[in-house]
CSV table of C-alpha atoms in Angstrom, one decimal:
chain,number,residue,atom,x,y,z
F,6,UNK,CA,-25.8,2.2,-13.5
F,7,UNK,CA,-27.0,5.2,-15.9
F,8,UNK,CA,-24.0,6.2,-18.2
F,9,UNK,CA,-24.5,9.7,-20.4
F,10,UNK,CA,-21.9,8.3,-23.0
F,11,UNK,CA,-20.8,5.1,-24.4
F,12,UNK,CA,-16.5,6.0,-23.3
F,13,UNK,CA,-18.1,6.4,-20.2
F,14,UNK,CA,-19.6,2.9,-19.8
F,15,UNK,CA,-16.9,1.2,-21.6
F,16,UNK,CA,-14.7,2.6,-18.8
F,17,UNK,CA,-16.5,2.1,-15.7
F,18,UNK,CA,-17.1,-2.0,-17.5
F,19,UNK,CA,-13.0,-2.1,-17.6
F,20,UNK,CA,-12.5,-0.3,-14.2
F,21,UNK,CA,-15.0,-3.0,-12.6
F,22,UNK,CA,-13.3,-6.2,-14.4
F,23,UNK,CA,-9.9,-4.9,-13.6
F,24,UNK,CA,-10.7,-4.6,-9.7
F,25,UNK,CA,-12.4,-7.7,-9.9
F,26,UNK,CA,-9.4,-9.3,-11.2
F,27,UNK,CA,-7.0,-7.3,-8.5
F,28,UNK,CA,-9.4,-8.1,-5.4
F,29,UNK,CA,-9.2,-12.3,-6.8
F,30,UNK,CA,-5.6,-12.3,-6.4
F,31,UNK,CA,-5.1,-14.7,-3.2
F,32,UNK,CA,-2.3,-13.9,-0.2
F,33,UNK,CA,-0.1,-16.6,-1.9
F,34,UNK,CA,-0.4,-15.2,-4.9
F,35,UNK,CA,0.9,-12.2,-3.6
F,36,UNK,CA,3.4,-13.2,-1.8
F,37,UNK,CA,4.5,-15.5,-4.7
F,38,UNK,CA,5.0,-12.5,-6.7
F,39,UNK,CA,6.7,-10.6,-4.0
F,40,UNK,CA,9.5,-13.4,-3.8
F,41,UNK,CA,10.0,-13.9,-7.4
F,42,UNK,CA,10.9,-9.9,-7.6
F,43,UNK,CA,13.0,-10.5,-4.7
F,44,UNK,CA,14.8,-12.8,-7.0
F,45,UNK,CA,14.7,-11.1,-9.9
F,46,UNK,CA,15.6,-7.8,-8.4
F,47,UNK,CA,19.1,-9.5,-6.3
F,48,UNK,CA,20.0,-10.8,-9.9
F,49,UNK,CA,19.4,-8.1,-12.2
F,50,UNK,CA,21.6,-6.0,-9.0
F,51,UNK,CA,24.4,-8.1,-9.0
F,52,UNK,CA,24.1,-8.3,-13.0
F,53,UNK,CA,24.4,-4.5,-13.0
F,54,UNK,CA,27.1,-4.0,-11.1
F,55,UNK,CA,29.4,-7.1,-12.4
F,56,UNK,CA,32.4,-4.7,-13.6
F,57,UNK,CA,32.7,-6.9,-16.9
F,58,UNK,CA,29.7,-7.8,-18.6
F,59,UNK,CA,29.3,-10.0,-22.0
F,60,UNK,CA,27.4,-8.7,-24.7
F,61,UNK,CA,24.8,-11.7,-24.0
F,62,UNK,CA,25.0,-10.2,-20.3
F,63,UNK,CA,24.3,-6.6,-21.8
F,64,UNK,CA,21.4,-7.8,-23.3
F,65,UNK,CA,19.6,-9.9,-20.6
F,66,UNK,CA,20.2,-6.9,-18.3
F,67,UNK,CA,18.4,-4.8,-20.8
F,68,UNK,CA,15.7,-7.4,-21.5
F,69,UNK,CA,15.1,-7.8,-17.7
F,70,UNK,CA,14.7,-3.8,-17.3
F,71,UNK,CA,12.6,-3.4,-19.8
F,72,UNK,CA,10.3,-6.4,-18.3
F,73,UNK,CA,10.6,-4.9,-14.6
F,74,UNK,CA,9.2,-1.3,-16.3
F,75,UNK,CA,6.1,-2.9,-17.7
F,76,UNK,CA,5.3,-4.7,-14.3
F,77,UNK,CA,5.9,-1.7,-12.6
F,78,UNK,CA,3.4,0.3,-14.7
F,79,UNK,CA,0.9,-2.8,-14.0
F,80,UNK,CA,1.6,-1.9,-10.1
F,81,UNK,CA,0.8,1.4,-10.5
F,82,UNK,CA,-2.2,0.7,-12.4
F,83,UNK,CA,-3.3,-1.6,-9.7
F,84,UNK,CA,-2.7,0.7,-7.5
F,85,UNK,CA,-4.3,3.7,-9.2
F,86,UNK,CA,-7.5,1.4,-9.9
F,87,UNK,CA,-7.8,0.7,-6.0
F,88,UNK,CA,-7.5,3.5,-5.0
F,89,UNK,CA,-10.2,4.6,-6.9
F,90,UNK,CA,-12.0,2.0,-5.5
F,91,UNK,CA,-11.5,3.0,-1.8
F,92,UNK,CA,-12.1,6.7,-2.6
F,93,UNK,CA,-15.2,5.6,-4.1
F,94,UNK,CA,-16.6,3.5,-1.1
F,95,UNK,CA,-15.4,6.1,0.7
F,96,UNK,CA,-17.6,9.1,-0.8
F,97,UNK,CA,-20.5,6.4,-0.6
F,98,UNK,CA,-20.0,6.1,2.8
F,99,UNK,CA,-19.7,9.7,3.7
F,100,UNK,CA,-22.5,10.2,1.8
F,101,UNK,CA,-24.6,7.6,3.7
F,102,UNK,CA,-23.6,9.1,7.0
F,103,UNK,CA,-24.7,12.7,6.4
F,104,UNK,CA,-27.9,11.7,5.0
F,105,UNK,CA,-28.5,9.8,8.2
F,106,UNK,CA,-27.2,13.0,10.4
F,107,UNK,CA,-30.0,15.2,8.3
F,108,UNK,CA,-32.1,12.5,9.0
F,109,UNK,CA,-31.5,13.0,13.0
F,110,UNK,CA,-29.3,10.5,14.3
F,111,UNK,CA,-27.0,12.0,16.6
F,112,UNK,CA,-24.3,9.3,16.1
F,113,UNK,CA,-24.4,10.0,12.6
F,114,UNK,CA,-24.3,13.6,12.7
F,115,UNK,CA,-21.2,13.2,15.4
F,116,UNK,CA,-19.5,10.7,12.2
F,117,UNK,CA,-20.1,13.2,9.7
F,118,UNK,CA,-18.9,16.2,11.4
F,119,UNK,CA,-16.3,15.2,12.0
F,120,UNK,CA,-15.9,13.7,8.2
F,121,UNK,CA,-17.2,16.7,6.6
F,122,UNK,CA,-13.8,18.9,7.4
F,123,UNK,CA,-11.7,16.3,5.6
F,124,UNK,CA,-14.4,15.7,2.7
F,125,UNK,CA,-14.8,19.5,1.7
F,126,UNK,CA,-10.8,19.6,1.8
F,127,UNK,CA,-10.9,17.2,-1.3
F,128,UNK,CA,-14.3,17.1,-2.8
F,129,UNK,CA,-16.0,20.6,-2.7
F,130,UNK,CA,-19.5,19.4,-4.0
């Protein structure tokens, strides 16, 4: 890929690294990381509301919070950086489409008329 600037590049580099790591996360993994939330999420609950807590119970509530906040910024970021990448195979794949509708395939041309109303919505080029 051609980049006009070097914060350009150094972006797209970290946007493909990052998906590559999100897309090489296995279904256990996932679902590894689902349960141990679970877990984590019953506790710090049932921490929470506990009428009377210690001081050393004040604090691990507040240490697990602050935790949970920087894995839920990681989930958004995952989430952000995916969607990027679905938007993006997306626009490639509208894109492929209408050049094979100018090109005279009917199919095609059925495809992207009926893509091109939802494309224009969102991407005006």
């Amino acid at each position: 890929m051609n980049f006009d600037d070097k914060f350009t590049k150094e972006f797209e580099e970290k946007f493909q690294k990052n998906l590559k790591g999100i897309r090489s996360m296995t279904p256990e993994e996932h679902q590894k990381i689902k349960e141990s939330l679970e877990v984590i999420y019953e506790f710090a609950y049932n921490l929470k509301n506990k009428p009377d807590k210690s001081p050393e119970e004040l604090e691990m509530l507040a240490g697990i919070t602050i935790k949970l906040e920087k894995l839920s910024q990681t989930f958004r970021d995952m989430q952000l950086i995916l969607g990027e990448s679905l938007y993006r195979q997306s626009l490639a794949f509208y894109e492929h489409v209408k050049k094979l509708a100018k090109e005279g395939n009917k199919e095609a041309e059925i495809v992207y008329n009926d893509l091109k109303i939802h494309v224009e919505k969102f991407d005006p080029n």
